[in-house]
Short mmCIF file of C-alpha atoms in Angstrom, two decimals:
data_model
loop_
_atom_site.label_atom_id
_atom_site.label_comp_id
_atom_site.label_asym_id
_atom_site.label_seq_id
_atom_site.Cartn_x
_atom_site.Cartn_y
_atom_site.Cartn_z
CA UNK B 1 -29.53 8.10 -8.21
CA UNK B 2 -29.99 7.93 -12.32
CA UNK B 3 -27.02 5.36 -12.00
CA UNK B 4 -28.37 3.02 -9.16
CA UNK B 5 -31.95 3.30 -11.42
CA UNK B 6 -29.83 1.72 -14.46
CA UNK B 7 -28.17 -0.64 -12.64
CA UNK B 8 -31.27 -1.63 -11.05
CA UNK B 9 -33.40 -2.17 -14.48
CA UNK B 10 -29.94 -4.36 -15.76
CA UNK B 11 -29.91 -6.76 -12.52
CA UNK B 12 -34.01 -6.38 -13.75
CA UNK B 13 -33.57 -7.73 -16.91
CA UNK B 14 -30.27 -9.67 -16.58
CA UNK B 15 -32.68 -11.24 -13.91
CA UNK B 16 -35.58 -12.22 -16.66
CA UNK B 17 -32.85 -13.89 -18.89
CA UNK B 18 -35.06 -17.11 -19.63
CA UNK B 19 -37.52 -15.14 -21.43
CA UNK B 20 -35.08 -12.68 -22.98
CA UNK B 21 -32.38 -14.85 -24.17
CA UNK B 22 -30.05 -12.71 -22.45
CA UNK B 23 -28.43 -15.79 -21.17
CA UNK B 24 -25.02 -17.61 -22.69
CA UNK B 25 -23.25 -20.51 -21.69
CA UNK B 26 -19.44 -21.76 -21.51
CA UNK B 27 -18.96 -25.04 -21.39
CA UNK B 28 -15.52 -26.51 -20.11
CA UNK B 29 -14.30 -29.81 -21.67
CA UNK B 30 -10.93 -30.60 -20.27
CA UNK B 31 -8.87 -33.44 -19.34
CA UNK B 32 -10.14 -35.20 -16.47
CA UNK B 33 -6.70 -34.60 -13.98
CA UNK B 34 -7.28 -30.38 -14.54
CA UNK B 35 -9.31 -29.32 -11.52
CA UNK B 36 -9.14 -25.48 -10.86
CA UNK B 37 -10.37 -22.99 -10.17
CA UNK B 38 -10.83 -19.42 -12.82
CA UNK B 39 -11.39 -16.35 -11.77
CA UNK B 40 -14.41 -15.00 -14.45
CA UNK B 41 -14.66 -11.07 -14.85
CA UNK B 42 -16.83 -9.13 -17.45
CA UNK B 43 -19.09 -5.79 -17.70
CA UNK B 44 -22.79 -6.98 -18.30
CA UNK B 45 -24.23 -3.79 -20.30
CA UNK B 46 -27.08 -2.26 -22.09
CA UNK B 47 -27.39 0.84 -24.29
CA UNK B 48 -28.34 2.57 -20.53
CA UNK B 49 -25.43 1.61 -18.45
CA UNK B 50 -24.29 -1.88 -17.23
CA UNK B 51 -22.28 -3.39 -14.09
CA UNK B 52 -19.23 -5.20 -13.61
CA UNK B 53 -19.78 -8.96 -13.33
CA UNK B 54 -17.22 -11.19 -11.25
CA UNK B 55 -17.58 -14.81 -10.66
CA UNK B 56 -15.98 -18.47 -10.61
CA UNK B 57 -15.30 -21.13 -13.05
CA UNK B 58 -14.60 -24.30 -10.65
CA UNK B 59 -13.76 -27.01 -13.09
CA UNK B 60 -13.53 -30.18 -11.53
CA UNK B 61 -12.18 -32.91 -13.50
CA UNK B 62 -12.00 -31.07 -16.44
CA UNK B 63 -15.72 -30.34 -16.67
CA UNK B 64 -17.77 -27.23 -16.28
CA UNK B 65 -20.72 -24.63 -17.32
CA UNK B 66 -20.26 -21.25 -17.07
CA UNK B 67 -23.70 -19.34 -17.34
CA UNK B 68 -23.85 -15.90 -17.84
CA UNK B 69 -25.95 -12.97 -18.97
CA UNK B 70 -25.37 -10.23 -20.84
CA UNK B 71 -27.21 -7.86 -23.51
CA UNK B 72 -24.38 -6.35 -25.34
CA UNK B 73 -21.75 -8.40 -26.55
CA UNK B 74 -18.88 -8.40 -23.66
CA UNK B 75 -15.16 -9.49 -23.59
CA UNK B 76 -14.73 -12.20 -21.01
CA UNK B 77 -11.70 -12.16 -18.70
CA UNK B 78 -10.62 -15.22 -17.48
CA UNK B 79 -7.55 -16.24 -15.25
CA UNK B 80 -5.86 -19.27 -13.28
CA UNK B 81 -3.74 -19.08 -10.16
CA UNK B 82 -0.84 -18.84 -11.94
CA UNK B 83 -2.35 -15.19 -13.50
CA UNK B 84 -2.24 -16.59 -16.78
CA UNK B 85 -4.86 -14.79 -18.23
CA UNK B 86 -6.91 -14.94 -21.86
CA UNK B 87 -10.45 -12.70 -23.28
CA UNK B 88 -13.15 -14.58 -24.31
CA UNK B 89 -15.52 -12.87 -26.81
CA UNK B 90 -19.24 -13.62 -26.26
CA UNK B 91 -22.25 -12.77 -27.14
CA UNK B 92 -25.86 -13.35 -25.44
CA UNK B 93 -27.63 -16.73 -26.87
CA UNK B 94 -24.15 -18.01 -27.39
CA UNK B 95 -23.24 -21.61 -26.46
CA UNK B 96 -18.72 -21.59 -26.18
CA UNK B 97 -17.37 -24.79 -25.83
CA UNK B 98 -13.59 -24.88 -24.18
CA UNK B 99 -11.21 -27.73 -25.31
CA UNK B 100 -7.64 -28.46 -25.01
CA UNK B 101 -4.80 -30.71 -23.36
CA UNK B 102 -3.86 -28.83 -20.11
CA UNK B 103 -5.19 -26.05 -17.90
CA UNK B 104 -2.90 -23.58 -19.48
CA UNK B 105 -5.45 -21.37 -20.98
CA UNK B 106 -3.03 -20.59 -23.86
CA UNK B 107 -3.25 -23.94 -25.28
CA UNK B 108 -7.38 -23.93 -25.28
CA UNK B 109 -9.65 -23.87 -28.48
CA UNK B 110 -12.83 -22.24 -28.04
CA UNK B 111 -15.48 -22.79 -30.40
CA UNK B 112 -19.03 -21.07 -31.05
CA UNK B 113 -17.96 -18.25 -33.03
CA UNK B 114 -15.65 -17.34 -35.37
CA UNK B 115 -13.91 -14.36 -33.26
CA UNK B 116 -13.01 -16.79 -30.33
CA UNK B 117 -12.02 -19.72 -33.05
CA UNK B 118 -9.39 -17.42 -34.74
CA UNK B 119 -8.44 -15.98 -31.37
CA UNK B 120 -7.78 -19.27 -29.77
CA UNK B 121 -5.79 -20.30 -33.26
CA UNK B 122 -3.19 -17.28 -32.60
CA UNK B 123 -3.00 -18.22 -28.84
CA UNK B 124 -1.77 -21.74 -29.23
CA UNK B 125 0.23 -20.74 -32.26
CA UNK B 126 1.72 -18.12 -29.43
CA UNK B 127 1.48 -19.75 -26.52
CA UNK B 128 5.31 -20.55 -25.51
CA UNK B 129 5.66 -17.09 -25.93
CA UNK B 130 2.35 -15.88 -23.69
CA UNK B 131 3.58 -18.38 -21.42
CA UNK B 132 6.93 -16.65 -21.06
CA UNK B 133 5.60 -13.36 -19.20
CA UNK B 134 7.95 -11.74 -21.34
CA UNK B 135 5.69 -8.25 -22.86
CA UNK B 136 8.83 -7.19 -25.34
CA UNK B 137 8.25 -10.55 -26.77
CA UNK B 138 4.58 -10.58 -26.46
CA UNK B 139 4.04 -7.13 -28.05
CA UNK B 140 6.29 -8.58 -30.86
CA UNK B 141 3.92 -11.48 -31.47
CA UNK B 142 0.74 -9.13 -31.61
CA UNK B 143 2.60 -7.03 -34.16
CA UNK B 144 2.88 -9.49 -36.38
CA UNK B 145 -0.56 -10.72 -36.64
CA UNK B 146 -1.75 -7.15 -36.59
CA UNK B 147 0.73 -6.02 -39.77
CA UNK B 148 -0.46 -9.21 -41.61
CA UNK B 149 -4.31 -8.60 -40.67
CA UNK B 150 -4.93 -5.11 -40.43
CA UNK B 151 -8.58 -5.22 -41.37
CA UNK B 152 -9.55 -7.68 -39.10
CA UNK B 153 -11.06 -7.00 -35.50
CA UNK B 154 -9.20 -9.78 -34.20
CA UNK B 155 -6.53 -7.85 -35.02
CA UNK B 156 -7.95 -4.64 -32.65
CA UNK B 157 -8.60 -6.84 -30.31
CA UNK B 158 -5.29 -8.82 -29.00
CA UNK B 159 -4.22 -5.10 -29.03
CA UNK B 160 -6.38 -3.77 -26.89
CA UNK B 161 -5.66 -6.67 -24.77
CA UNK B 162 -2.66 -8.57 -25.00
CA UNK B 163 -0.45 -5.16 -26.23
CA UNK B 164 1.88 -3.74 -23.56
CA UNK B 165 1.58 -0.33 -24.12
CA UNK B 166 3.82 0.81 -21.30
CA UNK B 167 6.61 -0.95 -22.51
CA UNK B 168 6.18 0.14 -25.84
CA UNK B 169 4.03 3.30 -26.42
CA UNK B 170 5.60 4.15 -29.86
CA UNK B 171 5.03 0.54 -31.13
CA UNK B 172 1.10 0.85 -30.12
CA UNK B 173 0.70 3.94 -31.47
CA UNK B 174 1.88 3.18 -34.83
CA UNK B 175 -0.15 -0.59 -34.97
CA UNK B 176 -3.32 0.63 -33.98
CA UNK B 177 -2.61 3.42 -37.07
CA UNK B 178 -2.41 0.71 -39.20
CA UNK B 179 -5.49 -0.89 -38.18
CA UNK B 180 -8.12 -0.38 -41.23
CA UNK B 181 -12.06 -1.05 -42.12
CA UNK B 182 -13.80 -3.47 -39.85
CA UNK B 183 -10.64 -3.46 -37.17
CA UNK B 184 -11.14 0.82 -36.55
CA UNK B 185 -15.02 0.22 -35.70
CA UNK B 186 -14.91 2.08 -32.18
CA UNK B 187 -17.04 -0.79 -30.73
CA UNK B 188 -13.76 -2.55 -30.28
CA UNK B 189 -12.56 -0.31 -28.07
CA UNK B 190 -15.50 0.34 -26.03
CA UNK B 191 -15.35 -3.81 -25.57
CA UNK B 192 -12.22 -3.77 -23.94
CA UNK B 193 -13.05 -0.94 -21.51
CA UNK B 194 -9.81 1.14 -22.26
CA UNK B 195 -11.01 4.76 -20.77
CA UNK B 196 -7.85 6.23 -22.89
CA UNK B 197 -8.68 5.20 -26.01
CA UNK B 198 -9.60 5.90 -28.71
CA UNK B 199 -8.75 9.51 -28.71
CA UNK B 200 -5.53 9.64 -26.76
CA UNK B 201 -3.45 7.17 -28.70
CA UNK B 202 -5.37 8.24 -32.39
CA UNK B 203 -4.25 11.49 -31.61
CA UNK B 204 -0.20 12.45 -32.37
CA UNK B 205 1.20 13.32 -28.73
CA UNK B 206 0.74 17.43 -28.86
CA UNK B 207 3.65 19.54 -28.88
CA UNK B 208 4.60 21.69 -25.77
CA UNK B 209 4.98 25.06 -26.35
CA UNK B 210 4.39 26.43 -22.66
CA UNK B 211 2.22 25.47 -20.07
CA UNK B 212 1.53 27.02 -17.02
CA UNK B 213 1.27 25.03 -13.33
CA UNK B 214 0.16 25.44 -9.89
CA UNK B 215 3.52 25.21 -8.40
CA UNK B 216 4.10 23.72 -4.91
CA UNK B 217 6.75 26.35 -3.90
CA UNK B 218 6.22 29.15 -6.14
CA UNK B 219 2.26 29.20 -6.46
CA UNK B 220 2.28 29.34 -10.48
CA UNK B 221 5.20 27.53 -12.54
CA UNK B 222 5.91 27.75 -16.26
CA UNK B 223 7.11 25.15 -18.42
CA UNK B 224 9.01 25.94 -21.78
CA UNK B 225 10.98 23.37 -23.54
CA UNK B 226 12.50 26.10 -25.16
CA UNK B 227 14.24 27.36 -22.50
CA UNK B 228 16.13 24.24 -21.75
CA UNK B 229 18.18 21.49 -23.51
CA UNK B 230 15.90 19.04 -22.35
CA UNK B 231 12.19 18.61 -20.19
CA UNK B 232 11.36 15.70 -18.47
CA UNK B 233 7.49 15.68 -16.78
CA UNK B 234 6.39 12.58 -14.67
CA UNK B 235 2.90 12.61 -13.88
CA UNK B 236 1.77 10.72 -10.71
CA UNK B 237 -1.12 9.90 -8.07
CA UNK B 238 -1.09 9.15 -4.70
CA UNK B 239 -1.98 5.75 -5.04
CA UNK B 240 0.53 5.40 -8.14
CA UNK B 241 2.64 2.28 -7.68
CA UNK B 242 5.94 2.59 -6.98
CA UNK B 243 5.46 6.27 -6.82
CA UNK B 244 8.58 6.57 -3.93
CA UNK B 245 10.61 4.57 -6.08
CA UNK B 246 10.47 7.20 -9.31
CA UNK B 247 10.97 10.34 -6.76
CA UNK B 248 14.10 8.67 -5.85
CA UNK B 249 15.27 8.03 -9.33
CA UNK B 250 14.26 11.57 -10.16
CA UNK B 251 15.97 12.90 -6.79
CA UNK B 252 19.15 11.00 -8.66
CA UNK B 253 18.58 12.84 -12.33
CA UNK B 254 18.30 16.13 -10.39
CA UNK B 255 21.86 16.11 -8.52
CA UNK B 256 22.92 14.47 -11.65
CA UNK B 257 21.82 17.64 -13.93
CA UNK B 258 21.67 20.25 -10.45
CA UNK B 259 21.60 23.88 -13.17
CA UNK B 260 17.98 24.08 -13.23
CA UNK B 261 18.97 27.15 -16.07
CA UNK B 262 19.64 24.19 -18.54
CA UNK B 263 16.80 21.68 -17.86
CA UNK B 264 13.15 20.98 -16.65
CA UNK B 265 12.47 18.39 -14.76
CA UNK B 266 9.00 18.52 -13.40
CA UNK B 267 6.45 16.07 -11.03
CA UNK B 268 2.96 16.46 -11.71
CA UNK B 269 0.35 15.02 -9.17
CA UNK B 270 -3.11 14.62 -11.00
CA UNK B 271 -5.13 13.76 -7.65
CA UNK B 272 -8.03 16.58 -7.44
CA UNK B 273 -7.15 16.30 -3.30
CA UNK B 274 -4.75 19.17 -3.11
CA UNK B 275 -3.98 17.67 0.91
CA UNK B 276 -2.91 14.24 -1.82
CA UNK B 277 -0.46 16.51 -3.37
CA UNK B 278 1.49 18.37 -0.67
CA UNK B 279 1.62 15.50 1.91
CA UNK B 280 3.83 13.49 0.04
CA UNK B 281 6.23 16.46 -0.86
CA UNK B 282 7.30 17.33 2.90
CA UNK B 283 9.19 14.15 2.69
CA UNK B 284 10.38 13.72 -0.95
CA UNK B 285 13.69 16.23 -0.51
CA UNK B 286 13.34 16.94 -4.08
CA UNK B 287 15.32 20.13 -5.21
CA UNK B 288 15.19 22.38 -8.55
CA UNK B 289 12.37 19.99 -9.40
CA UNK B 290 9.25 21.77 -10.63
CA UNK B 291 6.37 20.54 -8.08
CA UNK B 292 3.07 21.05 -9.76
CA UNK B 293 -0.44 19.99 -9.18
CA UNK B 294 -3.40 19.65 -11.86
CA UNK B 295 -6.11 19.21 -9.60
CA UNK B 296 -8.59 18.09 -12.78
CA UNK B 297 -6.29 15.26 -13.56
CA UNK B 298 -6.22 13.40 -16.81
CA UNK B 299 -9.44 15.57 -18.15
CA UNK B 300 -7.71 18.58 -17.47
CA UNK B 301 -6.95 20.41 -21.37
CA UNK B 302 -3.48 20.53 -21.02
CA UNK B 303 -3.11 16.74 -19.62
CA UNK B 304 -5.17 15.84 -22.43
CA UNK B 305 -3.35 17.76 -25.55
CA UNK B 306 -0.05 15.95 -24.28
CA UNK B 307 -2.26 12.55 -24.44
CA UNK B 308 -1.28 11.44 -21.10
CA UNK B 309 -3.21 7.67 -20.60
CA UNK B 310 -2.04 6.59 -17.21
CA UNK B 311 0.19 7.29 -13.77
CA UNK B 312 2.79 6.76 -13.18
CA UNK B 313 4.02 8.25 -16.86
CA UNK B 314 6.97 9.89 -18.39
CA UNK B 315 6.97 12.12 -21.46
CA UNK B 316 10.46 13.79 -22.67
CA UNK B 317 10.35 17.14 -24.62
CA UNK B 318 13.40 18.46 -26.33
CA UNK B 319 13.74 22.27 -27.10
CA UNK B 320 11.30 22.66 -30.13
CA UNK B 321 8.47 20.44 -27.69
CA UNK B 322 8.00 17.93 -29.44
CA UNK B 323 7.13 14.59 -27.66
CA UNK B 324 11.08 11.85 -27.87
CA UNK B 325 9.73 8.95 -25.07
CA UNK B 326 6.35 8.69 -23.75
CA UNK B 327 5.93 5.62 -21.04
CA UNK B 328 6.77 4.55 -17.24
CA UNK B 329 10.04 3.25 -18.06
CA UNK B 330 12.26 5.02 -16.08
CA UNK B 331 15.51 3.70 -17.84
CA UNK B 332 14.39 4.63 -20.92
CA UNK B 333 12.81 7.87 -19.98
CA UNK B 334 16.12 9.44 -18.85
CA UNK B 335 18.14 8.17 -21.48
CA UNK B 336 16.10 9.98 -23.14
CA UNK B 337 16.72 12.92 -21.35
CA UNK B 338 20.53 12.35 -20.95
CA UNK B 339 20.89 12.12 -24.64
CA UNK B 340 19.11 15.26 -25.60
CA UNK B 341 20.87 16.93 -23.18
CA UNK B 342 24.10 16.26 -24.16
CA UNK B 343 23.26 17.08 -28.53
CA UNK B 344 21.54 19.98 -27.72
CA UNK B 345 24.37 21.40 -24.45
CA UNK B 346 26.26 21.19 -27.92
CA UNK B 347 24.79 24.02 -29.99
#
């Protein structure tokens, strides 16, 4: 009820923009042969609450205004047909004008302040590379500007959005370490709505001494890295995409590796539905697979002193617990696994 009472005073004053100023405007100056249409997303908020805004650009011969409200600054999500998309900073009273050659959003220049200027600088100066799809090379252009401006919230922000993390957890982690002054101010973060941040990826990845699970066949499960040459954990919900693919692929690791005496490897549903948990299971086949269930999900303790962000996610432990691949690729993941099995089946 508190909620629907925020939202209701926003819509209130979002509502009352002409006499607030709450109002800000994007204008669209394009070539006269681009006529699409963007899809416009951002989270309209006050220091109360705020609501999730979606809406239309439809630019037809290269002209446009977008108005829209907001109180707090927001970051503006816009996108084409062809999902190319780009983050517009904005702020309310602000007047953005959008320029360029083509409707690739890439090559745009957007003017009104100097965030979205610099922004739309490192786009173009990027964007045969953004155009590419490619997030190896993509995370590869962000580190560069972010190692040459680490003081700079520009710099925070094409991580926060443009930054791949799943494809390269280790590479985020140590950039946004590097960020410094202006570029660590938390509002960044809260901007780009990323729910596991700031904490999770500030935070070195804890070490895994022993933790204990509900277990789908045994009731209660332990987990020791120490007991094996190497631990494997995948962390899944029911909605998780591709979750039938990775049980396969682990089904594969576990007749690959079947002496459960020498290795973990564990599943770990985070829905709070237990009936979310075992359904799937009756069906999976999975043997000498640990099949556990933390019913709080990614706010339960021990979820949170491994730093888990996301499902579906992989974290590899060797014996002493300590964190060697963190992500959803699943190549990567049990090379991972392979490797540290076969140095430590060694000793």
């Amino acid at each position: 009820m508190i909620s629907i009472i925020r939202i209701f005073f926003l819509s209130l004053i979002l509502a009352l923009s002409s006499c607030t100023g709450n109002d800000f405007y994007i204008e669209f100056d394009l070539p006269a042969d681009v006529t699409a249409n963007y899809k416009v997303s951002y989270y309209a908020s006050d220091k109360r609450g705020g609501m999730m805004i979606e809406t239309a650009a439809p630019v037809v011969n290269g002209k446009f205004v977008l108005k829209g409200q907001t109180i707090n600054p927001a970051l503006l999500y816009l996108s084409g047909s062809d999902q190319r998309s780009i983050a517009i900073y904005v702020e309310r009273g602000e007047k953005l004008k959008i320029s360029g050659e083509s409707a690739n959003p890439y090559s745009w220049m957007i003017k009104g302040n100097d965030t979205d200027e610099q922004w739309s600088i490192w786009r173009n100066e990027n964007k045969d590379t953004l155009s590419l799809d490619d997030p190896q090379k993509t995370n590869l252009a962000v580190a560069k500007y972010v190692i040459a401006n680490p003081e700079s919230p520009l710099s925070a922000l094409i991580l926060l959005t443009s930054f791949s993390r799943k494809d390269d957890e280790a590479m985020f982690r140590s950039l946004w370490l590097r960020l410094a002054g202006d570029a660590r101010n938390p509002k960044w973060t809260s901007l780009a709505g990323r729910a596991d941040q700031p904490d999770n990826f500030v935070r070195t990845p804890g070490i895994l001494r022993s933790m204990a699970v509900r277990s789908f066949h045994h009731g209660i499960d332990t987990i020791r890295p120490d007991s094996a040459a190497a631990s494997i954990l995948f962390f899944w919900h029911a909605g998780s995409v591709g979750r039938k693919e990775y049980i396969d692929s682990i089904k594969t690791l576990s007749k690959e590796y079947p002496d459960s005496a020498k290795r973990i490897i564990a599943d770990i549903c985070l829905d709070a539905d237990s009936i979310a948990w075992r359904s799937p299971l009756r069906s999976d086949s999975l043997v000498n697979v640990v099949r556990a269930w933390a019913p709080a999900g990614l706010a339960d303790s021990k979820i949170m002193g491994l730093c888990v962000p996301r499902t579906p996610f992989f974290i590899v432990f060797s014996p002493d617990g300590t964190q060697q691949y963190r992500g959803s690729d699943t190549k990567e993941a049990f090379a991972t696994f392979r490797y540290l099995i076969k140095e430590n089946s060694k000793q």
